[in-house]
Amino acid sequence: MKLSTFAKTLPVAVLFTSLASLSSKSVAQNTLFQVVSTRDGDDVTVNQGTQRLRIRLACIDAPEMEQNPWGSQSASRLKQLLPPRQTVRLRVVNTDASGRTVAEVYRGNQSVNLQMVQEGQAVVYPQHLNNCAATQAQYLQAEAKAKQQRLGFWNQAKPVMPWDFRRSQ
């Protein structure tokens, strides 16, 4: 392994070690959770017994609710995919500045995060795509195909990326 590759992967390894060692808030990667609610196109609350977690979907960004009609369409689709009491698995990748657990959410073997991108209901979040190194190519291919087919968010003349929209507010 080249030193530069090692230097890039070391912080990720330290992060995973840190996440795994969290005490009462640790999340087992293959533990099953039940959906409590969805908030928008990339935010879901789940629980397992008395443990409740607010999850930010990893590697994607959904249009903001104020980005009409794309934000409400994205939120509606996530609610369809993850209705209350739906059983899901998490692949935790991080914790964000708001204290949310950042994770890929799986319904069976299907990544809900990837499905949202495939359907044009969310976009790849390039600033955080390194959290999905194993599936990065799938995300990029899914977005390119959704964009080419003008699905969902991509069915507009001049799409404003969600992070640019937030910055302008």
Coordinates of N, CA, C and O in Angstrom, one line a residue:
M1 N 0.9 -1.2 0.0 CA 0.0 0.0 0.0 C 0.9 1.2 0.0 O 1.8 1.3 0.8
K2 N 0.6 2.2 -0.9 CA 1.3 3.4 -1.0 C 1.1 4.2 0.3 O 0.0 4.1 0.9
L3 N 2.0 5.0 0.7 CA 1.9 5.9 1.9 C 0.7 6.8 1.7 O -0.1 7.0 2.7
S4 N 0.5 7.4 0.5 CA -0.6 8.3 0.4 C -2.0 7.6 0.6 O -2.9 8.2 1.1
T5 N -2.1 6.4 0.1 CA -3.3 5.6 0.3 C -3.5 5.3 1.7 O -4.6 5.4 2.3
F6 N -2.4 4.9 2.4 CA -2.5 4.6 3.8 C -2.9 5.9 4.6 O -3.7 5.8 5.5
A7 N -2.3 7.0 4.3 CA -2.7 8.3 5.0 C -4.1 8.6 4.8 O -4.7 9.2 5.7
K8 N -4.7 8.3 3.6 CA -6.1 8.6 3.3 C -7.0 7.7 4.1 O -8.1 8.1 4.5
T9 N -6.6 6.4 4.2 CA -7.5 5.4 4.8 C -7.4 5.4 6.3 O -8.3 5.0 7.0
L10 N -6.3 5.9 6.9 CA -6.1 5.9 8.3 C -7.1 6.6 9.1 O -7.7 6.1 10.0
P11 N -7.5 7.9 8.7 CA -8.5 8.6 9.4 C -9.9 7.8 9.4 O -10.6 7.9 10.3
V12 N -10.2 7.2 8.2 CA -11.4 6.4 8.1 C -11.4 5.2 9.1 O -12.4 5.0 9.8
A13 N -10.2 4.6 9.2 CA -10.1 3.4 10.1 C -10.3 3.9 11.6 O -10.9 3.3 12.4
V14 N -9.7 5.1 11.9 CA -9.8 5.6 13.2 C -11.2 6.0 13.5 O -11.8 5.7 14.6
L15 N -11.9 6.5 12.5 CA -13.3 6.9 12.7 C -14.2 5.7 13.0 O -15.0 5.7 13.9
F16 N -14.0 4.6 12.2 CA -14.8 3.4 12.4 C -14.5 2.8 13.8 O -15.4 2.3 14.5
T17 N -13.2 2.8 14.2 CA -12.9 2.3 15.5 C -13.5 3.2 16.6 O -14.1 2.6 17.6
S18 N -13.6 4.5 16.4 CA -14.2 5.4 17.4 C -15.7 5.1 17.4 O -16.3 5.0 18.5
L19 N -16.4 4.9 16.3 CA -17.8 4.7 16.2 C -18.1 3.3 16.9 O -19.1 3.2 17.7
A20 N -17.3 2.3 16.7 CA -17.5 1.0 17.3 C -17.3 1.0 18.8 O -17.9 0.2 19.5
S21 N -16.5 1.9 19.3 CA -16.3 1.9 20.7 C -17.2 2.8 21.5 O -17.1 2.9 22.7
L22 N -18.2 3.5 20.9 CA -19.1 4.3 21.6 C -19.9 3.4 22.6 O -20.3 2.3 22.3
S23 N -20.1 3.9 23.8 CA -20.8 3.1 24.8 C -22.3 2.9 24.5 O -22.6 2.1 23.7
S24 N -23.1 3.6 25.3 CA -24.6 3.3 25.2 C -25.2 3.7 23.8 O -26.3 3.3 23.5
K25 N -24.5 4.5 23.0 CA -25.0 4.9 21.7 C -24.5 4.1 20.6 O -24.7 4.5 19.4
S26 N -23.7 3.1 20.9 CA -23.2 2.3 19.7 C -24.3 1.6 19.0 O -25.3 1.2 19.5
V27 N -24.1 1.4 17.7 CA -25.0 0.8 16.8 C -24.4 -0.4 16.1 O -23.4 -0.2 15.4
A28 N -24.9 -1.5 16.4 CA -24.4 -2.7 15.7 C -24.8 -2.7 14.2 O -25.9 -2.3 13.9
Q29 N -23.8 -2.9 13.3 CA -24.0 -2.8 11.9 C -25.2 -3.6 11.3 O -25.8 -3.2 10.4
N30 N -25.4 -4.8 11.8 CA -26.4 -5.6 11.2 C -27.6 -5.8 12.1 O -28.5 -6.6 11.9
T31 N -27.8 -4.9 13.1 CA -28.9 -4.9 14.0 C -30.1 -4.4 13.2 O -30.0 -3.5 12.4
L32 N -31.3 -5.0 13.5 CA -32.5 -4.5 12.8 C -33.1 -3.4 13.6 O -33.2 -3.5 14.8
F33 N -33.6 -2.4 12.9 CA -34.3 -1.3 13.5 C -35.7 -1.1 12.9 O -35.9 -1.6 11.8
Q34 N -36.6 -0.4 13.5 CA -37.9 -0.1 13.0 C -38.0 1.3 12.7 O -37.5 2.2 13.5
V35 N -38.5 1.7 11.5 CA -38.7 3.1 11.2 C -39.8 3.7 12.1 O -40.8 3.1 12.3
V36 N -39.5 4.8 12.6 CA -40.5 5.6 13.4 C -41.1 6.6 12.4 O -42.3 6.7 12.3
S37 N -40.3 7.4 11.7 CA -40.8 8.4 10.8 C -39.7 8.9 9.9 O -38.5 8.6 10.1
T38 N -40.1 9.6 8.8 CA -39.2 10.2 7.9 C -39.5 11.7 8.0 O -40.6 12.1 8.3
R39 N -38.4 12.5 7.8 CA -38.5 13.9 8.0 C -38.5 14.6 6.6 O -39.3 15.5 6.4
D40 N -37.6 14.2 5.8 CA -37.5 14.8 4.4 C -36.9 13.7 3.5 O -37.1 12.5 3.9
G41 N -36.3 14.0 2.5 CA -35.7 13.0 1.5 C -34.5 12.3 1.9 O -34.0 11.4 1.3
D42 N -33.8 12.7 3.0 CA -32.6 12.1 3.5 C -32.5 12.0 5.0 O -31.4 12.0 5.5
D43 N -33.6 12.0 5.7 CA -33.6 12.0 7.2 C -34.7 11.1 7.7 O -35.8 11.2 7.3
V44 N -34.3 10.1 8.5 CA -35.3 9.1 9.0 C -35.0 8.9 10.5 O -33.8 8.9 10.9
T45 N -36.0 8.6 11.3 CA -35.8 8.2 12.7 C -36.2 6.8 12.8 O -37.2 6.3 12.3
V46 N -35.3 6.0 13.5 CA -35.5 4.6 13.7 C -35.4 4.3 15.2 O -34.8 5.1 15.9
N47 N -35.9 3.1 15.6 CA -35.7 2.7 16.9 C -35.5 1.2 17.0 O -35.8 0.5 16.1
Q48 N -34.9 0.8 18.1 CA -34.7 -0.6 18.5 C -34.9 -0.6 20.0 O -34.1 -0.1 20.8
G49 N -36.0 -1.1 20.4 CA -36.3 -1.1 21.9 C -36.5 0.3 22.3 O -37.2 1.1 21.8
T50 N -35.6 0.7 23.3 CA -35.7 2.1 23.8 C -34.7 3.0 23.1 O -34.6 4.2 23.4
Q51 N -33.8 2.4 22.2 CA -32.8 3.2 21.5 C -33.5 3.9 20.3 O -34.0 3.2 19.4
R52 N -33.4 5.2 20.2 CA -34.0 5.9 19.1 C -32.9 6.7 18.5 O -32.1 7.4 19.1
L53 N -32.8 6.6 17.1 CA -31.7 7.3 16.4 C -32.3 8.1 15.2 O -33.2 7.6 14.5
R54 N -31.8 9.3 15.1 CA -32.1 10.1 13.9 C -31.0 9.8 12.9 O -29.8 10.0 13.2
I55 N -31.3 9.4 11.7 CA -30.4 8.9 10.7 C -30.4 9.9 9.5 O -31.4 10.3 9.0
R56 N -29.2 10.3 9.1 CA -29.0 11.1 7.9 C -28.5 10.1 6.9 O -27.5 9.4 7.1
L57 N -29.2 10.0 5.8 CA -28.8 9.0 4.7 C -27.4 9.3 4.2 O -27.2 10.5 3.7
A58 N -26.5 8.4 4.2 CA -25.1 8.6 3.8 C -25.0 8.7 2.3 O -25.8 8.1 1.6
C59 N -24.1 9.5 1.9 CA -23.6 9.6 0.5 C -24.5 10.3 -0.5 O -24.3 10.4 -1.7
I60 N -25.7 10.7 0.0 CA -26.7 11.4 -0.9 C -27.1 12.7 -0.2 O -26.9 12.9 1.0
D61 N -27.7 13.5 -1.0 CA -28.3 14.7 -0.5 C -29.6 14.9 -1.3 O -29.7 14.7 -2.5
A62 N -30.7 15.2 -0.5 CA -32.0 15.3 -1.1 C -32.4 16.8 -1.3 O -31.9 17.6 -0.5
P63 N -33.2 17.1 -2.2 CA -33.6 18.5 -2.3 C -34.2 19.0 -1.0 O -34.9 18.2 -0.4
E64 N -34.0 20.3 -0.7 CA -34.7 20.8 0.5 C -36.2 21.0 0.3 O -36.6 21.1 -0.9
M65 N -36.9 21.0 1.3 CA -38.4 21.1 1.2 C -38.8 22.3 0.5 O -39.8 22.3 -0.2
E66 N -38.0 23.4 0.6 CA -38.3 24.7 0.0 C -38.0 24.6 -1.5 O -38.4 25.6 -2.2
Q67 N -37.3 23.6 -2.0 CA -37.0 23.5 -3.4 C -38.3 22.8 -4.1 O -38.2 21.6 -4.5
N68 N -39.3 23.6 -4.3 CA -40.6 23.0 -4.8 C -40.5 22.7 -6.3 O -39.9 23.4 -7.0
P69 N -41.1 21.6 -6.7 CA -41.7 20.5 -5.9 C -40.8 19.4 -5.5 O -41.2 18.4 -4.9
W70 N -39.5 19.5 -5.8 CA -38.6 18.4 -5.7 C -38.4 18.0 -4.3 O -38.3 16.7 -4.0
G71 N -38.4 18.9 -3.3 CA -38.2 18.5 -1.9 C -39.3 17.7 -1.4 O -39.1 16.7 -0.7
S72 N -40.5 18.1 -1.7 CA -41.7 17.4 -1.1 C -41.8 16.0 -1.9 O -42.3 15.1 -1.2
Q73 N -41.5 16.0 -3.1 CA -41.5 14.7 -3.9 C -40.5 13.7 -3.3 O -40.8 12.5 -3.1
S74 N -39.3 14.2 -3.0 CA -38.3 13.4 -2.4 C -38.7 12.9 -1.0 O -38.6 11.7 -0.7
A75 N -39.3 13.8 -0.2 CA -39.7 13.4 1.1 C -40.9 12.3 1.0 O -40.9 11.4 1.8
S76 N -41.8 12.5 0.1 CA -42.9 11.6 -0.1 C -42.4 10.2 -0.5 O -42.9 9.2 0.0
R77 N -41.4 10.2 -1.4 CA -40.9 8.9 -1.9 C -40.2 8.2 -0.7 O -40.3 7.0 -0.6
L78 N -39.4 8.9 0.1 CA -38.7 8.2 1.2 C -39.7 7.7 2.2 O -39.6 6.6 2.7
K79 N -40.8 8.4 2.4 CA -41.9 7.9 3.3 C -42.5 6.7 2.7 O -42.9 5.8 3.5
Q80 N -42.7 6.6 1.4 CA -43.2 5.3 0.8 C -42.3 4.2 1.0 O -42.7 3.0 1.2
L81 N -41.0 4.4 0.8 CA -40.0 3.4 0.9 C -39.8 2.9 2.4 O -39.4 1.8 2.6
L82 N -39.9 3.9 3.3 CA -39.7 3.6 4.7 C -40.9 4.0 5.6 O -40.8 5.0 6.4
P83 N -42.0 3.3 5.4 CA -43.1 3.7 6.2 C -42.9 3.3 7.7 O -42.0 2.5 8.0
P84 N -43.7 3.9 8.6 CA -43.5 3.5 10.0 C -43.6 2.0 10.2 O -44.4 1.3 9.6
R85 N -42.8 1.5 11.1 CA -42.6 0.0 11.5 C -41.9 -0.8 10.4 O -41.8 -2.0 10.6
Q86 N -41.5 -0.2 9.3 CA -40.6 -0.9 8.3 C -39.4 -1.3 9.0 O -38.7 -0.6 9.7
T87 N -38.9 -2.6 8.8 CA -37.7 -3.1 9.4 C -36.5 -2.7 8.5 O -36.6 -3.0 7.3
V88 N -35.5 -2.2 9.0 CA -34.3 -1.8 8.2 C -33.0 -2.2 9.0 O -33.0 -2.4 10.2
R89 N -32.0 -2.3 8.2 CA -30.6 -2.5 8.7 C -29.8 -1.2 8.4 O -30.1 -0.5 7.4
L90 N -28.8 -0.9 9.2 CA -28.0 0.3 9.0 C -26.5 -0.1 8.7 O -26.0 -1.1 9.4
R91 N -25.9 0.6 7.9 CA -24.4 0.5 7.8 C -23.9 1.9 8.1 O -24.0 2.9 7.4
V92 N -23.5 2.0 9.4 CA -23.1 3.3 10.0 C -21.8 3.7 9.4 O -20.9 2.9 9.4
V93 N -21.7 5.0 9.0 CA -20.4 5.5 8.4 C -19.9 6.7 9.2 O -18.7 7.0 9.1
N94 N -20.7 7.4 10.0 CA -20.2 8.6 10.6 C -21.3 9.1 11.6 O -22.4 8.6 11.6
T95 N -21.0 10.2 12.2 CA -21.9 11.1 12.9 C -21.8 12.5 12.4 O -20.6 12.9 12.2
D96 N -22.9 13.2 12.1 CA -22.7 14.5 11.6 C -22.7 15.6 12.7 O -22.8 15.3 13.8
A97 N -22.5 16.8 12.2 CA -22.4 17.9 13.2 C -23.6 18.1 14.0 O -23.5 18.7 15.1
S98 N -24.8 17.7 13.6 CA -26.0 17.8 14.3 C -26.2 16.6 15.3 O -27.3 16.5 15.9
G99 N -25.3 15.7 15.3 CA -25.4 14.5 16.2 C -26.2 13.4 15.6 O -26.4 12.3 16.2
R100 N -26.6 13.5 14.3 CA -27.3 12.4 13.7 C -26.3 11.3 13.3 O -25.2 11.6 12.9
T101 N -26.8 10.1 13.3 CA -26.0 9.0 12.8 C -26.1 9.0 11.3 O -27.2 9.2 10.7
V102 N -25.0 8.9 10.6 CA -25.0 8.9 9.1 C -24.8 7.5 8.7 O -23.9 6.8 9.1
A103 N -25.7 7.0 7.9 CA -25.7 5.6 7.6 C -26.4 5.3 6.2 O -27.2 6.0 5.8
E104 N -26.0 4.2 5.7 CA -26.7 3.6 4.5 C -27.8 2.8 5.2 O -27.6 2.0 6.1
V105 N -29.1 2.9 4.7 CA -30.2 2.3 5.2 C -30.6 1.2 4.2 O -30.8 1.5 3.0
Y106 N -30.8 0.0 4.7 CA -31.1 -1.2 3.8 C -32.5 -1.7 4.2 O -32.8 -2.0 5.4
R107 N -33.3 -1.9 3.2 CA -34.6 -2.6 3.3 C -34.3 -4.0 2.7 O -34.2 -4.0 1.4
G108 N -34.2 -5.0 3.4 CA -33.8 -6.3 2.9 C -32.3 -6.1 2.4 O -31.5 -5.6 3.2
N109 N -32.0 -6.4 1.2 CA -30.7 -6.3 0.6 C -30.6 -5.0 -0.2 O -29.5 -4.8 -0.8
Q110 N -31.6 -4.2 -0.3 CA -31.7 -3.0 -1.1 C -31.3 -1.8 -0.3 O -31.9 -1.5 0.7
S111 N -30.3 -1.0 -0.8 CA -29.9 0.2 -0.2 C -31.0 1.3 -0.6 O -31.2 1.6 -1.8
V112 N -31.6 1.8 0.4 CA -32.6 2.8 0.2 C -32.0 4.1 -0.4 O -32.5 4.8 -1.2
N113 N -30.8 4.4 0.1 CA -30.0 5.5 -0.3 C -29.8 5.5 -1.8 O -30.0 6.4 -2.5
L114 N -29.3 4.3 -2.3 CA -29.0 4.1 -3.7 C -30.3 4.2 -4.5 O -30.3 4.8 -5.6
Q115 N -31.4 3.6 -4.0 CA -32.7 3.7 -4.7 C -33.1 5.1 -4.9 O -33.7 5.4 -5.9
M116 N -33.0 5.9 -3.9 CA -33.4 7.3 -4.0 C -32.6 8.0 -5.1 O -33.2 8.8 -5.9
V117 N -31.3 7.7 -5.3 CA -30.5 8.3 -6.4 C -31.0 7.7 -7.7 O -31.1 8.4 -8.7
Q118 N -31.2 6.4 -7.8 CA -31.6 5.8 -9.0 C -32.9 6.4 -9.5 O -33.1 6.5 -10.7
E119 N -33.8 6.8 -8.6 CA -35.1 7.3 -9.0 C -35.1 8.8 -9.2 O -36.1 9.4 -9.5
G120 N -33.9 9.4 -9.0 CA -33.8 10.9 -9.2 C -34.4 11.7 -8.0 O -34.7 12.8 -8.2
Q121 N -34.6 11.0 -6.9 CA -35.2 11.7 -5.7 C -34.1 12.2 -4.8 O -34.5 12.9 -3.9
A122 N -32.9 11.9 -5.1 CA -31.8 12.4 -4.3 C -30.6 12.5 -5.3 O -30.6 11.8 -6.3
V123 N -29.6 13.2 -4.9 CA -28.3 13.3 -5.7 C -27.2 12.7 -4.9 O -27.2 12.7 -3.7
V124 N -26.1 12.4 -5.6 CA -24.9 12.0 -4.9 C -24.3 13.2 -4.2 O -24.3 14.3 -4.8
Y125 N -23.9 13.0 -3.0 CA -23.3 14.1 -2.2 C -21.8 13.9 -2.3 O -21.1 13.2 -1.5
P126 N -21.1 14.6 -3.3 CA -19.7 14.3 -3.6 C -18.8 14.6 -2.4 O -17.8 14.0 -2.2
Q127 N -19.2 15.6 -1.5 CA -18.4 15.9 -0.4 C -18.3 14.8 0.6 O -17.4 14.7 1.5
H128 N -19.2 13.8 0.6 CA -19.3 12.7 1.5 C -19.3 11.4 0.9 O -19.5 10.4 1.5
L129 N -19.0 11.3 -0.4 CA -19.0 10.0 -1.1 C -18.0 9.1 -0.7 O -18.1 7.9 -0.8
N130 N -16.9 9.6 -0.1 CA -15.8 8.7 0.4 C -16.3 7.8 1.5 O -15.8 6.7 1.8
N131 N -17.5 8.1 2.1 CA -18.1 7.3 3.2 C -18.7 6.0 2.5 O -19.0 5.1 3.3
C132 N -18.8 6.0 1.2 CA -19.4 4.8 0.5 C -18.4 4.3 -0.5 O -18.8 4.1 -1.6
A133 N -17.2 4.1 -0.1 CA -16.2 3.7 -1.0 C -16.5 2.4 -1.8 O -16.3 2.3 -3.0
A134 N -17.1 1.5 -1.1 CA -17.4 0.2 -1.7 C -18.5 0.3 -2.7 O -18.5 -0.5 -3.7
T135 N -19.4 1.3 -2.6 CA -20.5 1.4 -3.5 C -20.5 2.7 -4.3 O -21.4 3.0 -5.0
Q136 N -19.4 3.4 -4.3 CA -19.2 4.7 -4.9 C -19.6 4.6 -6.4 O -20.3 5.5 -6.9
A137 N -19.1 3.7 -7.1 CA -19.3 3.5 -8.5 C -20.8 3.3 -8.8 O -21.3 3.9 -9.8
Q138 N -21.5 2.6 -8.0 CA -22.9 2.3 -8.1 C -23.7 3.7 -8.0 O -24.6 3.9 -8.8
Y139 N -23.3 4.5 -7.0 CA -24.0 5.8 -6.8 C -23.8 6.7 -8.0 O -24.7 7.3 -8.5
L140 N -22.5 6.7 -8.5 CA -22.2 7.6 -9.6 C -23.0 7.1 -10.9 O -23.5 8.0 -11.7
Q141 N -23.0 5.8 -11.1 CA -23.7 5.3 -12.3 C -25.2 5.5 -12.2 O -25.8 5.9 -13.2
A142 N -25.8 5.4 -11.0 CA -27.2 5.6 -10.8 C -27.6 7.0 -11.1 O -28.6 7.3 -11.7
E143 N -26.7 7.9 -10.6 CA -27.0 9.4 -10.8 C -26.9 9.7 -12.3 O -27.8 10.4 -12.8
A144 N -25.9 9.2 -13.0 CA -25.7 9.5 -14.4 C -26.9 9.0 -15.2 O -27.4 9.7 -16.1
K145 N -27.4 7.8 -14.8 CA -28.6 7.3 -15.5 C -29.9 8.1 -15.2 O -30.6 8.4 -16.2
A146 N -30.1 8.4 -14.0 CA -31.2 9.2 -13.6 C -31.2 10.6 -14.3 O -32.2 11.1 -14.8
K147 N -30.0 11.2 -14.4 CA -29.8 12.5 -15.0 C -30.1 12.4 -16.5 O -30.9 13.2 -17.1
Q148 N -29.6 11.3 -17.1 CA -29.8 11.1 -18.6 C -31.3 10.9 -18.9 O -31.8 11.4 -19.9
Q149 N -32.0 10.2 -18.0 CA -33.4 9.9 -18.2 C -34.3 11.1 -17.6 O -35.6 11.0 -17.7
R150 N -33.7 12.1 -17.1 CA -34.4 13.2 -16.5 C -35.5 12.8 -15.5 O -36.6 13.3 -15.5
L151 N -35.1 11.9 -14.6 CA -36.0 11.5 -13.5 C -36.0 12.4 -12.3 O -34.9 13.0 -12.0
G152 N -37.1 12.6 -11.8 CA -37.3 13.4 -10.5 C -36.6 14.7 -10.6 O -36.9 15.6 -11.4
F153 N -35.7 14.9 -9.7 CA -34.9 16.2 -9.5 C -34.3 16.6 -10.8 O -34.1 17.8 -11.1
W154 N -33.9 15.7 -11.7 CA -33.2 16.0 -12.9 C -34.1 16.4 -14.0 O -33.7 16.8 -15.1
N155 N -35.4 16.4 -13.7 CA -36.4 16.8 -14.7 C -36.7 18.3 -14.6 O -37.8 18.8 -14.5
Q156 N -35.7 19.1 -14.6 CA -35.8 20.6 -14.6 C -34.6 21.2 -15.4 O -33.6 20.5 -15.6
A157 N -34.8 22.3 -15.9 CA -33.9 23.0 -16.8 C -32.6 23.3 -16.2 O -31.5 23.0 -16.7
K158 N -32.6 23.9 -15.0 CA -31.4 24.3 -14.3 C -31.4 23.8 -12.8 O -31.7 24.6 -11.9
P159 N -31.1 22.6 -12.6 CA -31.2 22.1 -11.2 C -30.2 22.8 -10.3 O -29.0 23.0 -10.7
V160 N -30.7 23.2 -9.1 CA -29.8 23.8 -8.1 C -29.6 22.7 -7.1 O -30.5 22.2 -6.5
M161 N -28.3 22.4 -6.9 CA -27.9 21.3 -6.0 C -28.4 21.7 -4.6 O -28.3 22.8 -4.2
P162 N -28.8 20.7 -3.8 CA -29.3 21.0 -2.5 C -28.3 21.8 -1.6 O -28.7 22.7 -0.9
W163 N -27.0 21.5 -1.7 CA -26.0 22.2 -0.9 C -25.8 23.6 -1.3 O -25.6 24.5 -0.5
D164 N -26.0 23.9 -2.6 CA -26.0 25.2 -3.1 C -27.2 26.0 -2.7 O -27.1 27.2 -2.4
F165 N -28.3 25.3 -2.7 CA -29.6 26.0 -2.3 C -29.5 26.4 -0.8 O -29.8 27.5 -0.4
R166 N -29.0 25.4 0.0 CA -28.8 25.8 1.5 C -27.9 26.9 1.7 O -28.1 27.8 2.5
R167 N -26.8 27.0 0.9 CA -25.8 28.0 1.0 C -26.4 29.4 0.7 O -26.1 30.4 1.2
S168 N -27.4 29.4 -0.3 CA -28.0 30.6 -0.7 C -29.1 31.2 0.2 O -29.5 32.3 0.1
Q169 N -29.5 30.4 1.2 CA -30.5 30.8 2.1 C -30.0 31.6 3.3 O -29.0 31.5 3.7

